[in-house]
Amino acid sequence: MRVVVAGGSGFLGSHLCEALLRRGDSVCCLDDFSSGPAANTDPLLPLTGFDRIPCDVTARFQVPGDVDAVVHLASPASPYDYRRHPLRTLAAGSRGTENLLELALRHHARFVLASTSEIYGDPQVHPQDEDYWGHVNPVGPRSVYDEAKRFAEALTTAYRRAEGADAGIVRIFNTYGPRMRAHDGRVVSTFVRQALAGEPLTVFGDGGQTRSFCYVDDLVEGLMAMLDSDLPGPFNLGNPNERTVRELAELVLRITGSNAELRRQPLPVDDPVRRRPVIARARAALGWTPRVPLEDGLRRTVAWFATRSYESDTCGALSE
Ligand code: NAD
Ligand code: UDP
């Protein structure tokens, strides 16, 4: 297969590109390097079967050659990024999704949309299965991301129904691992960076809110299983092992051997109180199940961060 990975130089995208190349697929990475550094995919450039086209998927772009599948990962993903870039985020979910669906349709290619647990908003149903319609504030600070992804899901579904596109949706829950940007504001990268530097860990609110953290290798396996199927989904992809933010902070302190303090900061507006995926559908339909326990995944993540210099943690338009 030749797979177009839009957002392929980002955190998830670069791991996906590597995994596809490892199993013998060709990969064409599209990225504007706004929130994923080129350095994530520079080492792939000499490899046979890999090419990279710097472009903004919300504008005009060309992909020469065959296309057998398209994965749309190109969007700001961390709350810190999308709050600062609301219009870019809405464009990625709307125009970006349309452009990539058109590309897939022209080539009769499989299309997979990387949607998100954020489409459930601040959920009133717990845990969340795919039949839950969500609880999203349409004008709150997170709405640009949540509504862009909800629109992208609707568009993907319409292309499948009205145009016969081989299109499917996965809803990704909080995923972590090597190559997260140290300053992307997400909780795992922030806590690990702070703990390694001996700085206080910034716990928002009372730290009682929960998330369910999936290691990147597991997530990439789920994405590939979805690429290889012709199913519409939507399927939740995540690890149902739910933790409070305070528990995560304590685990990071233990793994890093840090005795830094926890410092309370105000809870951001509309921060979801709890989140845990039901993954029965992905298990049954894709034969997928996450395997890496949080402690193991965090150890690998800490080991990677420990070798980094954060001075160079900048990339393109989203770093200010
Ligand atoms: P990321 O920011 O590391 O990756 C996004 C990539 O897309 C970056 O390389 C960025 O430069 C690129 N990009 C952004 N806008 C673009 C545009 N208009 N044109 C071309 N390239 C563009 O984030 P990530 O964590 O790897 O997330 C990847 C995708 O998965 C996103 O769509 C995100 O919404 C989704 N997702 C991720 C998570 C998670 O926990 N990581 C959870 C839910 C959903
Ligand atoms: N969070 C925190 N301290 C930080 C960053 C995040 O306590 O320095 C909290 C945040 O309020 C949220 C959880 O951690 O409740 C996950 O935040 P993240 O931005 O990683 O992802 P999302 O909110 O999109 O799930």
PDB file of N, CA and C in Angstrom, residues 133-194:
ATOM      1  N   TRP A 133     -23.797  10.587  22.470  1.00  0.00           N
ATOM      2  CA  TRP A 133     -23.683  11.727  21.552  1.00  0.00           C
ATOM      3  C   TRP A 133     -22.864  12.885  22.109  1.00  0.00           C
ATOM      4  N   GLY A 134     -22.565  12.844  23.376  1.00  0.00           N
ATOM      5  CA  GLY A 134     -21.659  13.844  23.915  1.00  0.00           C
ATOM      6  C   GLY A 134     -22.338  15.044  24.537  1.00  0.00           C
ATOM      7  N   HIS A 135     -21.515  15.879  25.147  1.00  0.00           N
ATOM      8  CA  HIS A 135     -21.982  17.028  25.918  1.00  0.00           C
ATOM      9  C   HIS A 135     -20.946  18.135  25.719  1.00  0.00           C
ATOM     10  N   VAL A 136     -21.089  18.845  24.592  1.00  0.00           N
ATOM     11  CA  VAL A 136     -20.078  19.821  24.170  1.00  0.00           C
ATOM     12  C   VAL A 136     -20.646  21.228  24.269  1.00  0.00           C
ATOM     13  N   ASN A 137     -19.855  22.137  24.840  1.00  0.00           N
ATOM     14  CA  ASN A 137     -20.204  23.562  24.830  1.00  0.00           C
ATOM     15  C   ASN A 137     -19.795  24.132  23.470  1.00  0.00           C
ATOM     16  N   PRO A 138     -20.764  24.517  22.621  1.00  0.00           N
ATOM     17  CA  PRO A 138     -20.403  24.923  21.250  1.00  0.00           C
ATOM     18  C   PRO A 138     -19.695  26.267  21.157  1.00  0.00           C
ATOM     19  N   VAL A 139     -19.684  27.062  22.242  1.00  0.00           N
ATOM     20  CA  VAL A 139     -18.986  28.355  22.178  1.00  0.00           C
ATOM     21  C   VAL A 139     -17.909  28.479  23.266  1.00  0.00           C
ATOM     22  N   GLY A 140     -17.580  27.395  23.935  1.00  0.00           N
ATOM     23  CA  GLY A 140     -16.537  27.439  24.963  1.00  0.00           C
ATOM     24  C   GLY A 140     -15.152  27.423  24.329  1.00  0.00           C
ATOM     25  N   PRO A 141     -14.101  27.577  25.156  1.00  0.00           N
ATOM     26  CA  PRO A 141     -12.741  27.649  24.617  1.00  0.00           C
ATOM     27  C   PRO A 141     -12.272  26.357  23.935  1.00  0.00           C
ATOM     28  N   ARG A 142     -12.894  25.229  24.250  1.00  0.00           N
ATOM     29  CA  ARG A 142     -12.492  23.976  23.605  1.00  0.00           C
ATOM     30  C   ARG A 142     -13.299  23.694  22.348  1.00  0.00           C
ATOM     31  N   SER A 143     -14.314  24.536  22.092  1.00  0.00           N
ATOM     32  CA  SER A 143     -15.281  24.202  21.048  1.00  0.00           C
ATOM     33  C   SER A 143     -14.651  24.132  19.660  1.00  0.00           C
ATOM     34  N   VAL A 144     -13.599  24.940  19.425  1.00  0.00           N
ATOM     35  CA  VAL A 144     -13.010  24.937  18.075  1.00  0.00           C
ATOM     36  C   VAL A 144     -12.489  23.552  17.723  1.00  0.00           C
ATOM     37  N   TYR A 145     -11.987  22.858  18.708  1.00  0.00           N
ATOM     38  CA  TYR A 145     -11.459  21.509  18.474  1.00  0.00           C
ATOM     39  C   TYR A 145     -12.606  20.498  18.434  1.00  0.00           C
ATOM     40  N   ASP A 146     -13.464  20.576  19.460  1.00  0.00           N
ATOM     41  CA  ASP A 146     -14.540  19.587  19.573  1.00  0.00           C
ATOM     42  C   ASP A 146     -15.475  19.655  18.367  1.00  0.00           C
ATOM     43  N   GLU A 147     -15.869  20.877  18.015  1.00  0.00           N
ATOM     44  CA  GLU A 147     -16.840  21.016  16.925  1.00  0.00           C
ATOM     45  C   GLU A 147     -16.195  20.748  15.566  1.00  0.00           C
ATOM     46  N   ALA A 148     -14.905  21.092  15.422  1.00  0.00           N
ATOM     47  CA  ALA A 148     -14.210  20.769  14.164  1.00  0.00           C
ATOM     48  C   ALA A 148     -14.193  19.258  13.956  1.00  0.00           C
ATOM     49  N   LYS A 149     -13.918  18.530  15.033  1.00  0.00           N
ATOM     50  CA  LYS A 149     -13.867  17.071  14.909  1.00  0.00           C
ATOM     51  C   LYS A 149     -15.276  16.497  14.709  1.00  0.00           C
ATOM     52  N   ARG A 150     -16.269  17.103  15.343  1.00  0.00           N
ATOM     53  CA  ARG A 150     -17.638  16.611  15.138  1.00  0.00           C
ATOM     54  C   ARG A 150     -18.061  16.853  13.683  1.00  0.00           C
ATOM     55  N   PHE A 151     -17.710  18.039  13.153  1.00  0.00           N
ATOM     56  CA  PHE A 151     -17.995  18.317  11.744  1.00  0.00           C
ATOM     57  C   PHE A 151     -17.239  17.327  10.847  1.00  0.00           C
ATOM     58  N   ALA A 152     -15.991  17.082  11.186  1.00  0.00           N
ATOM     59  CA  ALA A 152     -15.188  16.137  10.384  1.00  0.00           C
ATOM     60  C   ALA A 152     -15.828  14.752  10.390  1.00  0.00           C
ATOM     61  N   GLU A 153     -16.384  14.342  11.514  1.00  0.00           N
ATOM     62  CA  GLU A 153     -17.081  13.040  11.570  1.00  0.00           C
ATOM     63  C   GLU A 153     -18.312  13.060  10.665  1.00  0.00           C
ATOM     64  N   ALA A 154     -19.068  14.168  10.722  1.00  0.00           N
ATOM     65  CA  ALA A 154     -20.272  14.264   9.886  1.00  0.00           C
ATOM     66  C   ALA A 154     -19.899  14.237   8.402  1.00  0.00           C
ATOM     67  N   LEU A 155     -18.827  14.959   8.058  1.00  0.00           N
ATOM     68  CA  LEU A 155     -18.396  15.021   6.657  1.00  0.00           C
ATOM     69  C   LEU A 155     -17.929  13.635   6.178  1.00  0.00           C
ATOM     70  N   THR A 156     -17.169  12.971   7.014  1.00  0.00           N
ATOM     71  CA  THR A 156     -16.677  11.633   6.664  1.00  0.00           C
ATOM     72  C   THR A 156     -17.852  10.679   6.447  1.00  0.00           C
ATOM     73  N   THR A 157     -18.842  10.779   7.317  1.00  0.00           N
ATOM     74  CA  THR A 157     -20.017   9.912   7.203  1.00  0.00           C
ATOM     75  C   THR A 157     -20.807  10.251   5.940  1.00  0.00           C
ATOM     76  N   ALA A 158     -20.905  11.538   5.613  1.00  0.00           N
ATOM     77  CA  ALA A 158     -21.643  11.944   4.408  1.00  0.00           C
ATOM     78  C   ALA A 158     -20.935  11.454   3.144  1.00  0.00           C
ATOM     79  N   TYR A 159     -19.597  11.526   3.130  1.00  0.00           N
ATOM     80  CA  TYR A 159     -18.864  11.024   1.953  1.00  0.00           C
ATOM     81  C   TYR A 159     -19.075   9.514   1.805  1.00  0.00           C
ATOM     82  N   ARG A 160     -19.172   8.831   2.905  1.00  0.00           N
ATOM     83  CA  ARG A 160     -19.399   7.379   2.829  1.00  0.00           C
ATOM     84  C   ARG A 160     -20.807   7.108   2.287  1.00  0.00           C
ATOM     85  N   ARG A 161     -21.797   7.816   2.863  1.00  0.00           N
ATOM     86  CA  ARG A 161     -23.188   7.557   2.472  1.00  0.00           C
ATOM     87  C   ARG A 161     -23.498   8.056   1.073  1.00  0.00           C
ATOM     88  N   ALA A 162     -23.078   9.287   0.787  1.00  0.00           N
ATOM     89  CA  ALA A 162     -23.517   9.913  -0.471  1.00  0.00           C
ATOM     90  C   ALA A 162     -22.584   9.636  -1.632  1.00  0.00           C
ATOM     91  N   GLU A 163     -21.293   9.439  -1.354  1.00  0.00           N
ATOM     92  CA  GLU A 163     -20.311   9.287  -2.439  1.00  0.00           C
ATOM     93  C   GLU A 163     -19.727   7.880  -2.497  1.00  0.00           C
ATOM     94  N   GLY A 164     -20.099   7.051  -1.550  1.00  0.00           N
ATOM     95  CA  GLY A 164     -19.570   5.676  -1.546  1.00  0.00           C
ATOM     96  C   GLY A 164     -18.116   5.592  -1.129  1.00  0.00           C
ATOM     97  N   ALA A 165     -17.607   6.614  -0.442  1.00  0.00           N
ATOM     98  CA  ALA A 165     -16.199   6.594  -0.018  1.00  0.00           C
ATOM     99  C   ALA A 165     -15.974   5.479   1.007  1.00  0.00           C
ATOM    100  N   ASP A 166     -14.806   4.844   0.909  1.00  0.00           N
ATOM    101  CA  ASP A 166     -14.417   3.812   1.882  1.00  0.00           C
ATOM    102  C   ASP A 166     -13.790   4.535   3.078  1.00  0.00           C
ATOM    103  N   ALA A 167     -14.664   5.130   3.885  1.00  0.00           N
ATOM    104  CA  ALA A 167     -14.179   6.044   4.922  1.00  0.00           C
ATOM    105  C   ALA A 167     -14.581   5.549   6.303  1.00  0.00           C
ATOM    106  N   GLY A 168     -13.673   5.713   7.266  1.00  0.00           N
ATOM    107  CA  GLY A 168     -13.953   5.284   8.636  1.00  0.00           C
ATOM    108  C   GLY A 168     -13.405   6.266   9.666  1.00  0.00           C
ATOM    109  N   ILE A 169     -13.923   6.131  10.877  1.00  0.00           N
ATOM    110  CA  ILE A 169     -13.610   7.088  11.954  1.00  0.00           C
ATOM    111  C   ILE A 169     -13.101   6.338  13.182  1.00  0.00           C
ATOM    112  N   VAL A 170     -11.985   6.830  13.757  1.00  0.00           N
ATOM    113  CA  VAL A 170     -11.593   6.374  15.093  1.00  0.00           C
ATOM    114  C   VAL A 170     -11.602   7.571  16.034  1.00  0.00           C
ATOM    115  N   ARG A 171     -12.021   7.323  17.267  1.00  0.00           N
ATOM    116  CA  ARG A 171     -12.034   8.366  18.301  1.00  0.00           C
ATOM    117  C   ARG A 171     -10.921   8.042  19.290  1.00  0.00           C
ATOM    118  N   ILE A 172      -9.872   8.846  19.230  1.00  0.00           N
ATOM    119  CA  ILE A 172      -8.663   8.567  20.002  1.00  0.00           C
ATOM    120  C   ILE A 172      -8.774   9.222  21.383  1.00  0.00           C
ATOM    121  N   PHE A 173      -8.488   8.435  22.422  1.00  0.00           N
ATOM    122  CA  PHE A 173      -8.425   8.952  23.799  1.00  0.00           C
ATOM    123  C   PHE A 173      -6.966   9.275  24.134  1.00  0.00           C
ATOM    124  N   ASN A 174      -6.759  10.051  25.183  1.00  0.00           N
ATOM    125  CA  ASN A 174      -5.429  10.579  25.545  1.00  0.00           C
ATOM    126  C   ASN A 174      -4.307   9.565  25.327  1.00  0.00           C
ATOM    127  N   THR A 175      -3.396   9.912  24.451  1.00  0.00           N
ATOM    128  CA  THR A 175      -2.284   9.032  24.102  1.00  0.00           C
ATOM    129  C   THR A 175      -0.969   9.756  24.416  1.00  0.00           C
ATOM    130  N   TYR A 176       0.028   8.992  24.866  1.00  0.00           N
ATOM    131  CA  TYR A 176       1.281   9.595  25.316  1.00  0.00           C
ATOM    132  C   TYR A 176       2.438   8.733  24.851  1.00  0.00           C
ATOM    133  N   GLY A 177       3.642   9.300  24.899  1.00  0.00           N
ATOM    134  CA  GLY A 177       4.826   8.520  24.559  1.00  0.00           C
ATOM    135  C   GLY A 177       5.936   9.423  24.064  1.00  0.00           C
ATOM    136  N   PRO A 178       7.040   8.812  23.636  1.00  0.00           N
ATOM    137  CA  PRO A 178       8.150   9.571  23.080  1.00  0.00           C
ATOM    138  C   PRO A 178       7.680  10.436  21.907  1.00  0.00           C
ATOM    139  N   ARG A 179       8.317  11.588  21.749  1.00  0.00           N
ATOM    140  CA  ARG A 179       8.058  12.580  20.693  1.00  0.00           C
ATOM    141  C   ARG A 179       6.886  13.498  20.988  1.00  0.00           C
ATOM    142  N   MET A 180       6.284  13.397  22.179  1.00  0.00           N
ATOM    143  CA  MET A 180       5.394  14.509  22.551  1.00  0.00           C
ATOM    144  C   MET A 180       6.302  15.728  22.696  1.00  0.00           C
ATOM    145  N   ARG A 181       5.792  16.895  22.328  1.00  0.00           N
ATOM    146  CA  ARG A 181       6.594  18.107  22.536  1.00  0.00           C
ATOM    147  C   ARG A 181       6.610  18.449  24.029  1.00  0.00           C
ATOM    148  N   ALA A 182       7.794  18.741  24.527  1.00  0.00           N
ATOM    149  CA  ALA A 182       7.944  18.979  25.975  1.00  0.00           C
ATOM    150  C   ALA A 182       7.088  20.150  26.449  1.00  0.00           C
ATOM    151  N   HIS A 183       6.842  21.089  25.548  1.00  0.00           N
ATOM    152  CA  HIS A 183       6.066  22.281  25.923  1.00  0.00           C
ATOM    153  C   HIS A 183       4.707  22.315  25.232  1.00  0.00           C
ATOM    154  N   ASP A 184       4.149  21.151  24.937  1.00  0.00           N
ATOM    155  CA  ASP A 184       2.846  21.160  24.244  1.00  0.00           C
ATOM    156  C   ASP A 184       1.684  21.370  25.222  1.00  0.00           C
ATOM    157  N   GLY A 185       1.979  21.426  26.506  1.00  0.00           N
ATOM    158  CA  GLY A 185       0.956  21.729  27.505  1.00  0.00           C
ATOM    159  C   GLY A 185       0.135  20.520  27.931  1.00  0.00           C
ATOM    160  N   ARG A 186       0.313  19.378  27.263  1.00  0.00           N
ATOM    161  CA  ARG A 186      -0.469  18.204  27.658  1.00  0.00           C
ATOM    162  C   ARG A 186       0.072  17.656  28.979  1.00  0.00           C
ATOM    163  N   VAL A 187      -0.771  16.913  29.662  1.00  0.00           N
ATOM    164  CA  VAL A 187      -0.428  16.613  31.050  1.00  0.00           C
ATOM    165  C   VAL A 187       0.780  15.679  31.177  1.00  0.00           C
ATOM    166  N   VAL A 188       0.886  14.669  30.318  1.00  0.00           N
ATOM    167  CA  VAL A 188       1.996  13.725  30.489  1.00  0.00           C
ATOM    168  C   VAL A 188       3.321  14.411  30.174  1.00  0.00           C
ATOM    169  N   SER A 189       3.394  15.106  29.026  1.00  0.00           N
ATOM    170  CA  SER A 189       4.646  15.771  28.667  1.00  0.00           C
ATOM    171  C   SER A 189       5.022  16.826  29.709  1.00  0.00           C
ATOM    172  N   THR A 190       4.010  17.537  30.220  1.00  0.00           N
ATOM    173  CA  THR A 190       4.289  18.596  31.194  1.00  0.00           C
ATOM    174  C   THR A 190       4.819  17.999  32.502  1.00  0.00           C
ATOM    175  N   PHE A 191       4.129  16.989  33.022  1.00  0.00           N
ATOM    176  CA  PHE A 191       4.567  16.401  34.306  1.00  0.00           C
ATOM    177  C   PHE A 191       5.959  15.776  34.177  1.00  0.00           C
ATOM    178  N   VAL A 192       6.200  15.072  33.073  1.00  0.00           N
ATOM    179  CA  VAL A 192       7.505  14.420  32.918  1.00  0.00           C
ATOM    180  C   VAL A 192       8.604  15.484  32.823  1.00  0.00           C
ATOM    181  N   ARG A 193       8.364  16.522  32.032  1.00  0.00           N
ATOM    182  CA  ARG A 193       9.369  17.593  31.912  1.00  0.00           C
ATOM    183  C   ARG A 193       9.622  18.240  33.266  1.00  0.00           C
ATOM    184  N   GLN A 194       8.533  18.558  33.981  1.00  0.00           N
ATOM    185  CA  GLN A 194       8.689  19.235  35.271  1.00  0.00           C
ATOM    186  C   GLN A 194       9.418  18.334  36.273  1.00  0.00           C
TER     187      GLN A 194
END
